[in-house]
Coordinates of C-alpha atoms and ligand atoms in Angstrom, one line a residue:
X1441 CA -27.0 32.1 -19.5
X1442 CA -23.5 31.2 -21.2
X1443 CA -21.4 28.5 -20.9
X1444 CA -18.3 28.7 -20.2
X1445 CA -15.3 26.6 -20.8
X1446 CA -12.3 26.7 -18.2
X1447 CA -9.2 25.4 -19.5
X1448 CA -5.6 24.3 -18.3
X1449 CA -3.6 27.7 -18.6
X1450 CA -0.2 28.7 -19.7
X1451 CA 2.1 26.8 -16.5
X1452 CA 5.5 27.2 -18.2
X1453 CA 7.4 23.5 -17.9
X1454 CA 4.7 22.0 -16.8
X1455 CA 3.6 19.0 -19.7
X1456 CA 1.7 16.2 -18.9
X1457 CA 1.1 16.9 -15.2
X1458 CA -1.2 14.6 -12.8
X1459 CA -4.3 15.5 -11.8
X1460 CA -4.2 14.6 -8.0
X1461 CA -7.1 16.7 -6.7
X1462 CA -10.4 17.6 -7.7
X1463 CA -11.6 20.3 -5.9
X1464 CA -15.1 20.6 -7.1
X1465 CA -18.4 18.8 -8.1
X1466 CA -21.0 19.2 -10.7
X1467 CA -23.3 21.7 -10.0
X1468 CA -21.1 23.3 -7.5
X1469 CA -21.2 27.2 -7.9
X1470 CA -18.0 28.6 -7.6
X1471 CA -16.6 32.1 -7.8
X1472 CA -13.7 33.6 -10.0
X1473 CA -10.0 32.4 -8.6
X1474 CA -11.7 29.6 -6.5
X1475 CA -9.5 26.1 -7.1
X1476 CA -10.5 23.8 -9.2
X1477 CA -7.5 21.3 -9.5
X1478 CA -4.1 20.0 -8.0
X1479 CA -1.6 19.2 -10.7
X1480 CA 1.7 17.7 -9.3
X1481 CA 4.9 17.2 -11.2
X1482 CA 8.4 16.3 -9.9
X1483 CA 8.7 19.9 -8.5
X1484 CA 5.7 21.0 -6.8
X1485 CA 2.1 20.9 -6.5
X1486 CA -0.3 23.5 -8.2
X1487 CA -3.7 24.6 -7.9
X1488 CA -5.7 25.5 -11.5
X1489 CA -7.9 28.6 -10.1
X1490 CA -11.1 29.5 -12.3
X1491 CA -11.3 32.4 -14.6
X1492 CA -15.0 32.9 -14.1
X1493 CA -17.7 32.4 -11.7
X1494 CA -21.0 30.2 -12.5
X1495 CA -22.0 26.6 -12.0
X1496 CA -20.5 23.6 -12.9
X1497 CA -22.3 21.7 -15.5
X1498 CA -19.4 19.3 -16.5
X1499 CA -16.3 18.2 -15.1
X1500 CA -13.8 16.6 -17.6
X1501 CA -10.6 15.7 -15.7
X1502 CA -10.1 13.3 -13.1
X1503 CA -7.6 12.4 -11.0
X1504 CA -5.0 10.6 -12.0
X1505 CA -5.3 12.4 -16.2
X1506 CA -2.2 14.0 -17.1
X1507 CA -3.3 17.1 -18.5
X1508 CA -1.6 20.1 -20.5
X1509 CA -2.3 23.7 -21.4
X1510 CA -5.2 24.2 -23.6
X1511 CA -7.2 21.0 -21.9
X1512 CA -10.3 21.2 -21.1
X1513 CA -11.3 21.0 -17.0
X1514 CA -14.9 21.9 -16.9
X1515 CA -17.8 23.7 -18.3
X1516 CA -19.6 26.8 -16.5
X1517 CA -23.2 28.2 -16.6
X1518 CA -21.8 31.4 -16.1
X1519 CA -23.3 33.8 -13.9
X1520 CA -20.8 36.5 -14.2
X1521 CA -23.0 38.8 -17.1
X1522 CA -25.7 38.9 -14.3
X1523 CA -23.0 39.1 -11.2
X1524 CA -21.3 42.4 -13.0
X1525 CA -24.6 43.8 -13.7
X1526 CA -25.5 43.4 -9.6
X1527 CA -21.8 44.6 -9.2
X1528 CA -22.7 48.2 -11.4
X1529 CA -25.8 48.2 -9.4
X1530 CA -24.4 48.2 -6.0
X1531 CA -21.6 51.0 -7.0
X1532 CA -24.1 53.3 -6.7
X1533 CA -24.9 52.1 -3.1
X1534 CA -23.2 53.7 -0.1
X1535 CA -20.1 51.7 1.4
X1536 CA -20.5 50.1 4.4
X1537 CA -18.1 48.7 7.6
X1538 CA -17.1 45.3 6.8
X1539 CA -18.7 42.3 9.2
X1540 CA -15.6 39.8 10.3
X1541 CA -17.4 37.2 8.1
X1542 CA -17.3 39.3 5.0
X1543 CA -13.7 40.0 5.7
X1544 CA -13.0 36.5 5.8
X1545 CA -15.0 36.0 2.5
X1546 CA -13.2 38.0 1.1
X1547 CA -9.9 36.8 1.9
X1548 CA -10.9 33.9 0.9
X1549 CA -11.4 35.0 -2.8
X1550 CA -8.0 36.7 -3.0
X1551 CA -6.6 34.5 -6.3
X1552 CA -4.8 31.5 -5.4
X1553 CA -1.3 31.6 -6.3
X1554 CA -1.2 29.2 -9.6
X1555 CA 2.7 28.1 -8.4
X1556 CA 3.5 28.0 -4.7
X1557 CA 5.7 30.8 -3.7
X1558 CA 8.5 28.6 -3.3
X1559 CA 8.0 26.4 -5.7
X1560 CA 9.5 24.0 -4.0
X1561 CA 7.3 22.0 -1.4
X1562 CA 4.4 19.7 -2.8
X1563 CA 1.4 19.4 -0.7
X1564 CA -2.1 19.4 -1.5
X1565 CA -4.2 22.3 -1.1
X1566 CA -5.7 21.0 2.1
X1567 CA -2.3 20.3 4.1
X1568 CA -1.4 23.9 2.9
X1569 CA -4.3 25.2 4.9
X1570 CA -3.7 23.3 7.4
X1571 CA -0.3 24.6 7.7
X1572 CA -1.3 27.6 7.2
X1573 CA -3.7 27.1 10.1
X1574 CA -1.0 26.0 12.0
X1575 CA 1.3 29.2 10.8
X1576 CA 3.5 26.9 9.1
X1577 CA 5.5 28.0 5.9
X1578 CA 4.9 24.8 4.2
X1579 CA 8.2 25.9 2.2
X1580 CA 10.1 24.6 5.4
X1581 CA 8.7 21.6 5.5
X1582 CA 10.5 18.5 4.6
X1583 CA 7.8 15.9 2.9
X1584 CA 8.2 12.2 3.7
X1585 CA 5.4 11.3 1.1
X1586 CA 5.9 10.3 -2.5
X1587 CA 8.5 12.7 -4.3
X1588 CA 9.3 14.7 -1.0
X1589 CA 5.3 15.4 -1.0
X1590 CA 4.2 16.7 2.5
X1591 CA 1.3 15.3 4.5
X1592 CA -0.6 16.3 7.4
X1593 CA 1.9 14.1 9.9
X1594 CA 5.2 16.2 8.6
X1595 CA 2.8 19.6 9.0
X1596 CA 2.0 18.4 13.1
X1597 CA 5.7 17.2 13.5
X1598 CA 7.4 20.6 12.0
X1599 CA 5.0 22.9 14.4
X1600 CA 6.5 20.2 17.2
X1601 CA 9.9 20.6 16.1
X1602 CA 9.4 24.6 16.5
X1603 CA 7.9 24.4 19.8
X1604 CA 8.2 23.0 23.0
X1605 CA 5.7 22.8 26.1
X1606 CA 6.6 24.2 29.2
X1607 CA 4.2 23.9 32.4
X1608 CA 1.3 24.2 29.9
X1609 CA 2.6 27.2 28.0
X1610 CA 3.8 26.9 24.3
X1611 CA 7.7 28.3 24.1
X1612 CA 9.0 28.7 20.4
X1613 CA 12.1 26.9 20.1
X1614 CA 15.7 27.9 19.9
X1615 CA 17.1 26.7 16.9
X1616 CA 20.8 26.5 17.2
X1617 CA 22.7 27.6 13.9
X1618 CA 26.5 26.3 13.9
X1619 CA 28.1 28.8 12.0
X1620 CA 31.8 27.4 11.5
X1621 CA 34.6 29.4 13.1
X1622 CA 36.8 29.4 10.0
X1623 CA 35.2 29.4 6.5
X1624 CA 36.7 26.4 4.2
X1625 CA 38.5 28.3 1.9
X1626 CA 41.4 29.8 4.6
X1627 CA 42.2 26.7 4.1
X1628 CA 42.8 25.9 1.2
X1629 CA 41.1 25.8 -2.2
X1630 CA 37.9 24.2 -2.5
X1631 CA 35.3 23.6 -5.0
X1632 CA 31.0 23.6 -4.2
X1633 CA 28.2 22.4 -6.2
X1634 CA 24.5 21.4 -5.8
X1635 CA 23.6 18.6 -3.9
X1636 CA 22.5 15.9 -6.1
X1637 CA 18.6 16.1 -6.6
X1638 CA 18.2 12.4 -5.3
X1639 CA 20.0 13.1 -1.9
X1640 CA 17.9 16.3 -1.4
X1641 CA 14.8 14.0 -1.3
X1642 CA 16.5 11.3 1.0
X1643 CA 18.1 13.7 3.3
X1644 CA 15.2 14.7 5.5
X1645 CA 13.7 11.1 5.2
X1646 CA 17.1 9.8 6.6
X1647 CA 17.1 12.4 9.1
X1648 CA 14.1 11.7 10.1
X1649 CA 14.6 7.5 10.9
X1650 CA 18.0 8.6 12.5
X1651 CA 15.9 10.6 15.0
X1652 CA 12.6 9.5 14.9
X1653 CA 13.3 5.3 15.3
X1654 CA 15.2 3.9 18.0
X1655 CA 17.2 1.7 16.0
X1656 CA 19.3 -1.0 17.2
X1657 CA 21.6 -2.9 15.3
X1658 CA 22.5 -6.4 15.9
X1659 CA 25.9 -7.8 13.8
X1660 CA 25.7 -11.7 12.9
X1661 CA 27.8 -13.7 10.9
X1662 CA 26.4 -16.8 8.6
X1663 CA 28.3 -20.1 7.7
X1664 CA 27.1 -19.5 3.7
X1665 CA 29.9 -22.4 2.7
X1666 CA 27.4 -25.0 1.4
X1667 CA 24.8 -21.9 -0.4
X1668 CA 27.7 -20.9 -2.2
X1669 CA 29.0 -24.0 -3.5
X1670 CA 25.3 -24.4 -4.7
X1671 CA 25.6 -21.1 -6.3
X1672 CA 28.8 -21.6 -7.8
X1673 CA 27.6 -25.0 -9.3
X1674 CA 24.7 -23.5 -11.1
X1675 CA 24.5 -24.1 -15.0
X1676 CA 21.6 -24.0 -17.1
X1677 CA 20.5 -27.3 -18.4
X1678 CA 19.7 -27.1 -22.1
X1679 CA 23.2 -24.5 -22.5
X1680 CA 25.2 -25.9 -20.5
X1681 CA 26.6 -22.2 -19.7
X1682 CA 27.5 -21.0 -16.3
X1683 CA 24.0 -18.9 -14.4
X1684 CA 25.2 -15.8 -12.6
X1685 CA 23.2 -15.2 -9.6
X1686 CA 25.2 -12.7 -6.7
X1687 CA 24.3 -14.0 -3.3
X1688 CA 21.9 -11.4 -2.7
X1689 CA 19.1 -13.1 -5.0
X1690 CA 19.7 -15.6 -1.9
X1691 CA 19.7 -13.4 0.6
X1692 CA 16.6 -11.4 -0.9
X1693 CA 14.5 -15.3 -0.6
X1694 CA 15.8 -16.2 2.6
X1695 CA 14.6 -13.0 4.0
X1696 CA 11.1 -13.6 2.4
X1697 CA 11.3 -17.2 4.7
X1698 CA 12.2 -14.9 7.9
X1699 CA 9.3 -12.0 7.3
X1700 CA 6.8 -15.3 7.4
X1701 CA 8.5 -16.4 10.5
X1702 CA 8.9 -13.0 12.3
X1703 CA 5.6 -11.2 11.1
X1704 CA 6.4 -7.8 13.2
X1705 CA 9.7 -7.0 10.4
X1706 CA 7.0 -6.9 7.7
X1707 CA 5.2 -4.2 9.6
X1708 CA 4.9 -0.7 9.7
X1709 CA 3.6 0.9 12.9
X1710 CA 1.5 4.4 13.2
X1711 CA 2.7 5.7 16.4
X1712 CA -0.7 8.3 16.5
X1713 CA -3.2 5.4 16.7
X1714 CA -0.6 2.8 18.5
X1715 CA -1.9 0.5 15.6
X1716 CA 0.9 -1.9 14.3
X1717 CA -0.5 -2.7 10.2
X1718 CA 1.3 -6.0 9.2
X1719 CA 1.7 -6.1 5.4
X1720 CA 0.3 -9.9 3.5
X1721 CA 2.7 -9.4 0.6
X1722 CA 6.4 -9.7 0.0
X1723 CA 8.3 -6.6 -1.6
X1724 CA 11.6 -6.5 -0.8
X1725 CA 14.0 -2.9 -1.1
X1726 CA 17.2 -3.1 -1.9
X1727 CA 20.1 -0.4 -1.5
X1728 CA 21.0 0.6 -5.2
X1729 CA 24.0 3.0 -5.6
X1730 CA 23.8 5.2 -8.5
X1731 CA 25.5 8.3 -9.5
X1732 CA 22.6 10.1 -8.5
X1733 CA 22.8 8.8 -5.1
X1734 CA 20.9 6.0 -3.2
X1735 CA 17.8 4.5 -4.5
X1736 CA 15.8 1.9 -2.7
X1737 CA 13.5 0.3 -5.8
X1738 CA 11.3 -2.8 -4.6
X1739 CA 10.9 -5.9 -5.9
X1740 CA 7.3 -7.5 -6.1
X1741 CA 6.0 -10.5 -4.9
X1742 CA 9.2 -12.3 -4.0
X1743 CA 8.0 -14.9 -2.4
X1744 CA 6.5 -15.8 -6.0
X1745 CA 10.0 -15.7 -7.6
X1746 CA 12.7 -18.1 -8.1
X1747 CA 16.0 -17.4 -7.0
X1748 CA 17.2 -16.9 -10.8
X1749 CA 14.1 -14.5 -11.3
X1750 CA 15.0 -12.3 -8.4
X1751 CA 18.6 -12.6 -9.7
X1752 CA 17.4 -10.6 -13.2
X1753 CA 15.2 -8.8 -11.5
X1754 CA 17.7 -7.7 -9.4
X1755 CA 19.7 -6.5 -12.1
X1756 CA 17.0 -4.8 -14.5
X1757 CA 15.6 -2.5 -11.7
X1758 CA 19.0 -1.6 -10.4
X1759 CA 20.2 -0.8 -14.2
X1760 CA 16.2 1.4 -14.5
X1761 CA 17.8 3.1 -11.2
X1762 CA 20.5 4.3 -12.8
X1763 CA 19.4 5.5 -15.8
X1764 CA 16.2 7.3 -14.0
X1765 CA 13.8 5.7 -15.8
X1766 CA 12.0 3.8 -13.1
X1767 CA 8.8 4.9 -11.7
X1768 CA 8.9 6.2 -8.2
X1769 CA 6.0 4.5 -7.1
X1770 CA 8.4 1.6 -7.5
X1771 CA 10.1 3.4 -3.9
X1772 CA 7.1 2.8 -1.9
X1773 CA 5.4 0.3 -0.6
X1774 CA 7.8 -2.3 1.0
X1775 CA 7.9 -4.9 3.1
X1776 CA 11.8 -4.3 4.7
X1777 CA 15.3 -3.4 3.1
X1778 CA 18.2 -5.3 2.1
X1779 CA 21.3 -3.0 2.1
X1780 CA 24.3 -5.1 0.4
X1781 CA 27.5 -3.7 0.1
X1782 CA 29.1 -7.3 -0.3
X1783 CA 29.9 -6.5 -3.8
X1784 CA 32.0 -3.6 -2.7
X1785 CA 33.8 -4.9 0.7
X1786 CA 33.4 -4.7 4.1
X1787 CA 31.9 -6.2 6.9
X1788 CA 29.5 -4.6 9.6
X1789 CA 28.1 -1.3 9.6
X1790 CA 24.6 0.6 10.5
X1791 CA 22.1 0.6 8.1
X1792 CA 19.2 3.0 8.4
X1793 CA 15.9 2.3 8.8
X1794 CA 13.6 3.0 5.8
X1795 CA 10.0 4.0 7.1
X1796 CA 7.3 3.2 7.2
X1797 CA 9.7 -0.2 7.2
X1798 CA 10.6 -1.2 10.6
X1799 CA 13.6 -3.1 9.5
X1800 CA 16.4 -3.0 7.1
X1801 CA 18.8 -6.1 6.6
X1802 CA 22.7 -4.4 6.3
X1803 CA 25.0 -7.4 3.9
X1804 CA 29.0 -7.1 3.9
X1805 CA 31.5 -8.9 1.9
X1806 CA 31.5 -12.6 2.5
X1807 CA 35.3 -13.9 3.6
X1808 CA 37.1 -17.1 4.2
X1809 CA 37.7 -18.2 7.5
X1810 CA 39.6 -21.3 9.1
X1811 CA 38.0 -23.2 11.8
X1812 CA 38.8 -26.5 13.0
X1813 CA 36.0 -28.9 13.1
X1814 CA 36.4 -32.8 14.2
X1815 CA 40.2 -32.4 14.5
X1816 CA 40.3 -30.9 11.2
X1817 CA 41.0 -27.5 9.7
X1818 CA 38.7 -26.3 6.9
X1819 CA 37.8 -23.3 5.5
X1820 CA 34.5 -21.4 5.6
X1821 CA 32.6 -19.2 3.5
X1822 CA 31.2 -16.2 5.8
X1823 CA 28.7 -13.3 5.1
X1824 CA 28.7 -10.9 7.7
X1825 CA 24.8 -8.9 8.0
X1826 CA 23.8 -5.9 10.2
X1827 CA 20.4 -5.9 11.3
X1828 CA 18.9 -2.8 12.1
X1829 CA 15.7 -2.3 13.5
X1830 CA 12.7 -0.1 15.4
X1831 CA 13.0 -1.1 19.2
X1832 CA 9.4 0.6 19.8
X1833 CA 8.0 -2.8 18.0
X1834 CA 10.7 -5.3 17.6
X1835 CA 12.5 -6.5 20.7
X1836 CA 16.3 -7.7 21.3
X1837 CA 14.9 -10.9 21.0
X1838 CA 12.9 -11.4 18.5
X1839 CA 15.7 -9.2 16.9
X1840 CA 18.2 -12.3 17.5
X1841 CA 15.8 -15.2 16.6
X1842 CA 15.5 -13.4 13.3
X1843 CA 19.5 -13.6 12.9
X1844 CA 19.3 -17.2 13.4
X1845 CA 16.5 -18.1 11.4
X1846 CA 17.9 -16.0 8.8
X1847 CA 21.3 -18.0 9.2
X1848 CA 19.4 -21.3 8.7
X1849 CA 18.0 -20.4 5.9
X1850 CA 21.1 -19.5 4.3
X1851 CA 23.7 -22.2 6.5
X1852 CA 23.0 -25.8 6.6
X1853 CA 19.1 -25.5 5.3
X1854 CA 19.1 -23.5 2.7
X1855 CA 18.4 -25.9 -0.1
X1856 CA 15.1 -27.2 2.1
X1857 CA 14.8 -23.2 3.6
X1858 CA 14.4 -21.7 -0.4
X1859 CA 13.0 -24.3 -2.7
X1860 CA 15.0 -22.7 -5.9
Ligands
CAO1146 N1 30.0 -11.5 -0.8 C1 30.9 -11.7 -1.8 N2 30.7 -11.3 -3.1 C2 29.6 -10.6 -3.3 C3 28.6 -10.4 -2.3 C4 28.9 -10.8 -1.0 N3 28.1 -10.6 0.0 N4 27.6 -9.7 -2.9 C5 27.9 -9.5 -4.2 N5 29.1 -10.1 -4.5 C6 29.8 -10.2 -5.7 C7 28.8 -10.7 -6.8 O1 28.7 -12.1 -6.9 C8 29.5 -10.1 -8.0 O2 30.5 -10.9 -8.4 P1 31.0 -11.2 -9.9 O3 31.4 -9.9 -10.4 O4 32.0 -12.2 -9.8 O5 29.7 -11.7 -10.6 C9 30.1 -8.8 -7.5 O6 30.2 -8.9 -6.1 C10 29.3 -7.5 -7.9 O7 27.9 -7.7 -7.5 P2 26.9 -6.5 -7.7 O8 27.1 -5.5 -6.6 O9 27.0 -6.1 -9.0 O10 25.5 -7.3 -7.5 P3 24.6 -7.5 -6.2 O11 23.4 -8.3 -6.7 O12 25.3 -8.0 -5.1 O13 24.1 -6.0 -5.8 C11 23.2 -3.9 -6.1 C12 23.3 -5.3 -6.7 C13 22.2 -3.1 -6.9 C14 22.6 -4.0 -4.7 C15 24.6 -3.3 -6.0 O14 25.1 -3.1 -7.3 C16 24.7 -2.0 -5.3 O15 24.3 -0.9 -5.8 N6 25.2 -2.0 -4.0 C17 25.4 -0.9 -3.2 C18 24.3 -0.7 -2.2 C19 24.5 0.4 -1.3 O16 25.0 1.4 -1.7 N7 24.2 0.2 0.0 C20 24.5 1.2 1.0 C21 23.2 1.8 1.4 S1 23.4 2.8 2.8 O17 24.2 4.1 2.2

């Protein structure tokens, strides 16, 4: 009996891909053109098919390997010499009428593609089946997973989407196309290009909080006189020089205070098991605009961090943002949002939700205003914040004790709210 080495084949771009799935074990027998692996790049997802059929004796990937053409994946005790000498035999054998099951067997050892047909939707081999279970062209599917990657949730929501349920019977949906009356150009000359790869990702994940989450938005305005002062006053001891922190290294520590206050905003919920999974750690998105389009990096641990910390850190992962060279599992895995446009202008707007957060904190421009207090006029610092959040866990309020605690830890308390 040979053995028989299967290794990574010819994929075109694809260098140093994950391993995400292995299909097999040792001493599985497998046929030709069964899977073996996943790889996943940026792209898509991939499935390495065998070239012969035998049993494995050794598998040498694993997940999580980045792997390239030429690599080795397993070795085989083939059994294909012996298979294609039963094969000659059974030529000579009349044909007979195909059972269901053999037809299925054989369908099942048609090759599997080595690139999805669109090459566009990554979802593991499993969630493909499922869709196509489902028949579901998993190339329509917007993923909500890492990198646009689509999971079994996105597969039972896009069959919903498609279908509605009418006294018991399933009716495929209408789906309205809005074809403008007038094209652009009879009016005028215009220009088109590709939509930025970035806001191809975040489109269907926006869409989907703007239609999935019933999100309210409550506006608040903070007295930020005194935490401004403080900020301005800040100088480092040995130097002597000025420290540059932008308020939203504040903002970022007094929203670390609130989320141990108000538990449900440091939640995610999974509306399939009506569980609500609070989250022990403290990683805090923030809003960065690039010319890619939005990003919404994390920081770690900020409850850990001073307020001059989070004030680098702030401005190393933003600067990573926008020369794409941070890792995108630094997108996942959040606690809730802060979306500051205070270094732009404005005052209140609607941020979005970004799930599986249940919150996102929205931060405008902060402006002088004159108030008269004990006879007197005087002149306040104040920050305007938008606070959006999912109604089906967080109430009105809790949604307005939230505001306020987050305006004492940034008004009048700050200094004993954020121990700098
Ligand atoms: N009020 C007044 N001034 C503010 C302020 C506020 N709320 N927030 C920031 N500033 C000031 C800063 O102090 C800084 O002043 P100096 O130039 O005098 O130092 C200036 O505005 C610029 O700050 P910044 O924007 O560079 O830094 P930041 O820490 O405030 O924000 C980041 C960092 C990455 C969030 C920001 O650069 C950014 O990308 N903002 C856009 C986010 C966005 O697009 N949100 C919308 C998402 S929904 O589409």
């Amino acid at each position: 009996m040979a053995i028989q080495k299967i290794l990574v084949p010819d994929m075109g771009d694809f260098k140093d891909v994950e391993v995400i799935e292995v299909l097999v074990k040792k001493g599985q027998v497998i046929k030709k053109n069964d899977s073996l692996i996943t790889l996943e790049s940026d792209k898509s997802s991939v499935e390495v098919p065998s070239t012969h059929e035998g049993k494995i004796e050794k598998i040498n990937v694993s997940v999580g390997d980045k792997i390239n053409k030429g690599d080795l994946i397993l070795t085989l005790e083939s059994t294909q010499e012996r298979n294609e000498a039963a094969k000659e035999k059974s030529k000579k054998e009349p044909v007979k009428q195909k059972t269901q099951n053999e037809v299925v067997q054989v369908q099942k050892q048609q090759p599997a593609p080595s690139v999805p047909a669109s090459g566009k939707s990554s979802a593991s081999p499993k969630i493909r089946k499922f869709a196509r279970e489902l028949g579901a062209d998993i190339s329509k599917i917007s993923g909500t997973q890492r990198a646009g990657r689509v999971s079994a949730e996105d597969v039972k929501n896009f069959v919903r989407s498609q279908v509605t349920v009418s006294q018991g019977e399933v009716q495929k949906k209408e789906v309205t196309k809005y074809v403008e009356e007038y094209s652009h150009e009879e009016f005028g000359e215009i220009a088109t290009q590709d939509l930025p790869r970035v806001k191809k990702l975040s489109g269907p994940h926006l869409v989907r909080s703007w239609t999935e989450i019933p999100h309210v938005t409550q506006h608040d305005e903070i007295d930020v006189t005194d935490m401004e002062q403080f900020r301005n006053s800040l100088y480092d001891y040995y130097t002597g020089e000025k420290i540059k922190v932008t308020p939203l290294a504040f903002i970022a520590k007094a929203l670390v205070s609130a989320l141990k206050e108000f538990p449900n905003f440091n939640a995610s919920l999974n509306s399939e098991s009506n569980k609500i999974i609070y989250k022990k750690y403290f990683h805090i998105g923030f809003a960065v605009d690039t010319p890619h389009g939005l990003m919404v990096p994390k920081l770690r641990n900020v409850d850990q961090m001073s307020i001059q910390k989070i004030g680098e850190e702030l401005k190393n992962t933003s600067q990573l943002c926008r020369e794409l060279k941070i890792d995108k599992k630094e997108f996942f895995g959040g606690s809730m949002t802060i979306s500051s446009l205070g270094g732009i202008g404005g005052t209140h707007f609607t941020p979005i939700i970004n799930p599986p957060e249940v919150a996102i904190l929205g931060v405008g421009r902060t402006f002088d205003r004159l108030v008269k207090e004990k006879n007197q006029i005087i002149s306040k610092k104040i920050l305007p914040i938008s606070l959006s959040y999912d109604h089906r866990l967080i109430d009105g309020a809790e949604g307005a004790r939230f505001c306020v605690y987050l305006g004492k830890c940034l008004g009048k308390d700050f200094a004993f709210k954020l121990a700098v």
